[in-house]
PDB file of C-alpha atoms in Angstrom:
ATOM      1  CA  MET B 217      79.589 158.705  78.105  1.00 58.00           C
ATOM      2  CA  LYS B 218      82.727 156.613  77.958  1.00 58.00           C
ATOM      3  CA  LYS B 219      81.986 155.086  81.377  1.00 59.00           C
ATOM      4  CA  LEU B 220      78.441 154.240  80.283  1.00 50.00           C
ATOM      5  CA  PHE B 221      79.798 152.504  77.184  1.00 53.00           C
ATOM      6  CA  ILE B 222      82.241 150.453  79.300  1.00 57.00           C
ATOM      7  CA  ILE B 223      79.510 149.449  81.747  1.00 59.00           C
ATOM      8  CA  LEU B 224      77.164 148.425  78.935  1.00 55.00           C
ATOM      9  CA  SER B 225      79.944 146.465  77.264  1.00 61.00           C
ATOM     10  CA  LEU B 226      80.704 144.623  80.499  1.00 56.00           C
ATOM     11  CA  LEU B 227      77.018 143.815  80.974  1.00 58.00           C
ATOM     12  CA  ILE B 228      76.719 142.450  77.453  1.00 65.00           C
ATOM     13  CA  ILE B 229      79.876 140.374  77.804  1.00 67.00           C
ATOM     14  CA  SER B 230      78.877 138.965  81.195  1.00 56.00           C
ATOM     15  CA  THR B 231      75.398 138.102  79.887  1.00 56.00           C
ATOM     16  CA  GLY B 232      76.930 136.390  76.888  1.00 53.00           C
ATOM     17  CA  LEU B 233      79.259 134.373  79.111  1.00 46.00           C
ATOM     18  CA  THR B 234      76.408 133.108  81.268  1.00 45.00           C
ATOM     19  CA  VAL B 235      74.488 132.065  78.164  1.00 43.00           C
ATOM     20  CA  PHE B 236      77.498 130.086  76.940  1.00 44.00           C
ATOM     21  CA  ALA B 237      78.028 128.600  80.399  1.00 45.00           C
ATOM     22  CA  ASP B 238      74.430 127.361  80.462  1.00 48.00           C
ATOM     23  CA  ASP B 239      74.904 125.704  77.058  1.00 47.00           C
ATOM     24  CA  GLU B 240      77.769 123.603  78.477  1.00 61.00           C
ATOM     25  CA  LYS B 241      75.638 122.151  81.284  1.00 73.00           C
ATOM     26  CA  ILE B 242      74.198 118.736  80.774  1.00 80.00           C
ATOM     27  CA  SER B 243      70.518 118.146  81.285  1.00 89.00           C
ATOM     28  CA  PRO B 244      69.198 116.057  84.167  1.00 86.00           C
ATOM     29  CA  ARG B 245      68.094 113.407  81.661  1.00 89.00           C
ATOM     30  CA  GLU B 246      71.604 113.200  80.173  1.00 92.00           C
ATOM     31  CA  ALA B 247      73.078 113.038  83.680  1.00 91.00           C
ATOM     32  CA  PHE B 248      70.764 110.161  84.564  1.00 91.00           C
ATOM     33  CA  LYS B 249      71.729 108.312  81.376  1.00 94.00           C
ATOM     34  CA  GLU B 250      75.410 108.834  82.131  1.00 94.00           C
ATOM     35  CA  MET B 251      74.933 107.513  85.667  1.00 94.00           C
ATOM     36  CA  ALA B 252      72.984 104.468  84.449  1.00 95.00           C
ATOM     37  CA  GLU B 253      75.653 103.748  81.830  1.00 96.00           C
ATOM     38  CA  SER B 254      78.405 104.022  84.443  1.00 95.00           C
ATOM     39  CA  ASN B 255      76.566 101.616  86.761  1.00 95.00           C
ATOM     40  CA  LYS B 256      75.997  99.181  83.886  1.00 96.00           C
ATOM     41  CA  ASP B 257      79.672  99.356  82.869  1.00 96.00           C
ATOM     42  CA  PHE B 258      80.719  98.800  86.479  1.00 96.00           C
ATOM     43  CA  ASN B 259      78.538  95.677  86.744  1.00 96.00           C
ATOM     44  CA  LEU B 260      79.796  94.294  83.434  1.00 96.00           C
ATOM     45  CA  THR B 261      83.417  94.944  84.357  1.00 96.00           C
ATOM     46  CA  CYS B 262      82.981  93.167  87.691  1.00 96.00           C
ATOM     47  CA  SER B 263      81.363  90.187  85.972  1.00 96.00           C
ATOM     48  CA  ASP B 264      84.124  90.058  83.368  1.00 96.00           C
ATOM     49  CA  ILE B 265      86.832  90.176  86.027  1.00 96.00           C
ATOM     50  CA  ALA B 266      85.236  87.402  88.065  1.00 96.00           C
ATOM     51  CA  ALA B 267      84.819  85.284  84.919  1.00 95.00           C
ATOM     52  CA  ASN B 268      88.433  85.905  83.914  1.00 94.00           C
ATOM     53  CA  PHE B 269      89.707  84.588  87.251  1.00 94.00           C
ATOM     54  CA  ARG B 270      87.226  81.687  87.550  1.00 92.00           C
ATOM     55  CA  VAL B 271      90.123  79.219  87.962  1.00 92.00           C
ATOM     56  CA  ASP B 272      90.697  80.632  91.453  1.00 92.00           C
ATOM     57  CA  HIS B 273      87.239  80.418  93.006  1.00 93.00           C
ATOM     58  CA  MET B 274      88.284  82.332  96.109  1.00 95.00           C
ATOM     59  CA  PHE B 275      89.551  85.335  94.176  1.00 95.00           C
ATOM     60  CA  ALA B 276      86.619  85.354  91.736  1.00 95.00           C
ATOM     61  CA  GLY B 277      84.235  85.166  94.707  1.00 97.00           C
ATOM     62  CA  TYR B 278      86.103  87.987  96.419  1.00 97.00           C
ATOM     63  CA  ILE B 279      85.707  90.217  93.352  1.00 97.00           C
ATOM     64  CA  ARG B 280      81.976  89.419  93.054  1.00 97.00           C
ATOM     65  CA  ASN B 281      81.403  90.089  96.765  1.00 97.00           C
ATOM     66  CA  ARG B 282      83.451  93.282  96.729  1.00 97.00           C
ATOM     67  CA  CYS B 283      81.412  94.602  93.812  1.00 97.00           C
ATOM     68  CA  MET B 284      78.114  93.716  95.497  1.00 97.00           C
ATOM     69  CA  LEU B 285      79.194  95.381  98.735  1.00 97.00           C
ATOM     70  CA  TYR B 286      80.344  98.469  96.862  1.00 97.00           C
ATOM     71  CA  GLU B 287      77.001  98.771  95.058  1.00 96.00           C
ATOM     72  CA  SER B 288      75.150  98.501  98.353  1.00 96.00           C
ATOM     73  CA  ASP B 289      77.443 101.022 100.008  1.00 96.00           C
ATOM     74  CA  ARG B 290      77.209 103.370  97.006  1.00 95.00           C
ATOM     75  CA  GLN B 291      73.421 103.434  97.284  1.00 94.00           C
ATOM     76  CA  ARG B 292      73.481 104.218 101.014  1.00 95.00           C
ATOM     77  CA  MET B 293      76.270 106.758 100.574  1.00 94.00           C
ATOM     78  CA  THR B 294      74.497 108.701  97.821  1.00 92.00           C
ATOM     79  CA  ASP B 295      71.258 108.777  99.807  1.00 90.00           C
ATOM     80  CA  VAL B 296      73.134 110.320 102.733  1.00 92.00           C
ATOM     81  CA  VAL B 297      75.312 112.702 100.712  1.00 91.00           C
ATOM     82  CA  PHE B 298      72.482 113.855  98.427  1.00 87.00           C
ATOM     83  CA  PRO B 299      69.304 113.990 100.507  1.00 87.00           C
ATOM     84  CA  LEU B 300      66.162 115.222  98.822  1.00 79.00           C
ATOM     85  CA  SER B 301      63.614 116.917 101.040  1.00 74.00           C
ATOM     86  CA  ASN B 302      61.153 119.771 100.929  1.00 74.00           C
ATOM     87  CA  SER B 303      63.507 122.047 102.855  1.00 69.00           C
ATOM     88  CA  THR B 304      66.273 121.989 100.227  1.00 71.00           C
ATOM     89  CA  THR B 305      66.834 124.972  97.971  1.00 81.00           C
ATOM     90  CA  THR B 306      65.407 125.063  94.464  1.00 81.00           C
ATOM     91  CA  GLU B 307      68.917 125.397  93.007  1.00 83.00           C
ATOM     92  CA  TYR B 308      69.925 122.148  94.724  1.00 81.00           C
ATOM     93  CA  LYS B 309      66.738 120.422  93.552  1.00 82.00           C
ATOM     94  CA  GLN B 310      67.360 121.505  89.961  1.00 84.00           C
ATOM     95  CA  ASN B 311      70.980 120.322  90.038  1.00 86.00           C
ATOM     96  CA  TYR B 312      70.286 117.192  92.103  1.00 87.00           C
ATOM     97  CA  PRO B 313      70.423 114.675  89.219  1.00 89.00           C
ATOM     98  CA  ILE B 314      73.560 116.261  87.799  1.00 92.00           C
ATOM     99  CA  LEU B 315      75.380 116.419  91.135  1.00 91.00           C
ATOM    100  CA  LYS B 316      74.404 112.872  92.044  1.00 93.00           C
ATOM    101  CA  SER B 317      75.383 111.547  88.621  1.00 94.00           C
ATOM    102  CA  GLU B 318      78.808 113.201  88.679  1.00 95.00           C
ATOM    103  CA  PHE B 319      79.450 111.816  92.151  1.00 95.00           C
ATOM    104  CA  ILE B 320      78.425 108.261  91.243  1.00 96.00           C
ATOM    105  CA  VAL B 321      80.406 108.218  87.998  1.00 96.00           C
ATOM    106  CA  SER B 322      83.480 109.466  89.865  1.00 96.00           C
ATOM    107  CA  SER B 323      82.978 106.888  92.646  1.00 96.00           C
ATOM    108  CA  ASN B 324      82.614 104.060  90.129  1.00 96.00           C
ATOM    109  CA  LYS B 325      85.859 105.065  88.418  1.00 96.00           C
ATOM    110  CA  LYS B 326      87.684 105.220  91.746  1.00 97.00           C
ATOM    111  CA  GLU B 327      86.409 101.788  92.774  1.00 97.00           C
ATOM    112  CA  LEU B 328      87.450 100.276  89.446  1.00 97.00           C
ATOM    113  CA  ASP B 329      90.901 101.829  89.870  1.00 96.00           C
ATOM    114  CA  ASP B 330      91.155 100.176  93.294  1.00 97.00           C
ATOM    115  CA  ILE B 331      90.051  96.819  91.885  1.00 97.00           C
ATOM    116  CA  LYS B 332      92.596  97.164  89.082  1.00 96.00           C
ATOM    117  CA  LYS B 333      95.354  97.619  91.685  1.00 96.00           C
ATOM    118  CA  ILE B 334      94.131  94.500  93.478  1.00 96.00           C
ATOM    119  CA  VAL B 335      94.024  92.471  90.248  1.00 95.00           C
ATOM    120  CA  THR B 336      97.471  93.648  89.200  1.00 94.00           C
ATOM    121  CA  GLU B 337      98.974  92.763  92.558  1.00 95.00           C
ATOM    122  CA  TYR B 338      97.146  89.430  92.591  1.00 95.00           C
ATOM    123  CA  CYS B 339      98.541  88.545  89.168  1.00 92.00           C
ATOM    124  CA  LYS B 340     102.092  89.354  90.259  1.00 92.00           C
ATOM    125  CA  HIS B 341     101.933  86.624  92.894  1.00 92.00           C
ATOM    126  CA  ASN B 342      99.406  84.140  91.509  1.00 90.00           C
ATOM    127  CA  ALA B 343      99.995  83.923  87.756  1.00 85.00           C
ATOM    128  CA  PHE B 344     101.253  80.352  88.217  1.00 86.00           C
ATOM    129  CA  ARG B 345      97.657  79.246  88.928  1.00 83.00           C
ATOM    130  CA  TYR B 346      96.662  80.085  85.364  1.00 83.00           C
ATOM    131  CA  THR B 347      99.504  78.545  83.352  1.00 81.00           C
ATOM    132  CA  LYS B 348      97.526  75.410  82.404  1.00 83.00           C
ATOM    133  CA  LYS B 349      93.844  76.362  82.369  1.00 84.00           C
ATOM    134  CA  ALA B 350      93.883  80.050  81.394  1.00 85.00           C
ATOM    135  CA  PRO B 351      97.373  81.251  80.447  1.00 86.00           C
ATOM    136  CA  GLU B 352      96.157  84.656  79.216  1.00 90.00           C
ATOM    137  CA  ALA B 353      94.181  85.522  82.390  1.00 90.00           C
ATOM    138  CA  CYS B 354      96.999  87.538  83.961  1.00 90.00           C
ATOM    139  CA  SER B 355      98.501  88.978  80.806  1.00 90.00           C
ATOM    140  CA  SER B 356      98.839  92.749  80.782  1.00 89.00           C
ATOM    141  CA  GLU B 357      96.753  92.921  77.582  1.00 92.00           C
ATOM    142  CA  ARG B 358      93.883  91.003  79.195  1.00 92.00           C
ATOM    143  CA  ILE B 359      93.963  93.159  82.305  1.00 92.00           C
ATOM    144  CA  GLU B 360      93.884  96.324  80.192  1.00 93.00           C
ATOM    145  CA  ASP B 361      90.958  94.882  78.192  1.00 93.00           C
ATOM    146  CA  LEU B 362      89.057  94.138  81.399  1.00 93.00           C
ATOM    147  CA  PHE B 363      89.400  97.699  82.618  1.00 91.00           C
ATOM    148  CA  ASP B 364      89.067  99.438  79.252  1.00 84.00           C
ATOM    149  CA  ASP B 365      86.734 102.459  79.457  1.00 64.00           C
ATOM    150  CA  ASP B 366      85.134 101.805  76.065  1.00 47.00           C
TER     151      ASP B 366
END
């Protein structure tokens, strides 16, 4: 009797844990919204960075081109990493939007981190270009504002 009680208790607890785990999952619609928001934020950040460094046309052009190339590469990469075909499992198909969204959001953050390193290094050696026309362009506050997650 005691063993039966322990087994039933474990079953009830494990069932309760799976119910709570399912509540923490985001829906495919929420995942899509999160991915779209991340892509929008990435585009706006790239535009803001290029506009901030407009005094140096070469660097601003580099940032714009890097962002365009990344977006193109991101699209091809996600199509290869997350293929959708009739032979895939139903579990994969159900989680497809969530998996793809998490991957894209993570990739966008990593790319922005790389661009921030480039901008920081650029400002160390080229701040003199901005002393007359845009003295705040390379300030640490401006750089933090450009890459702010809000």
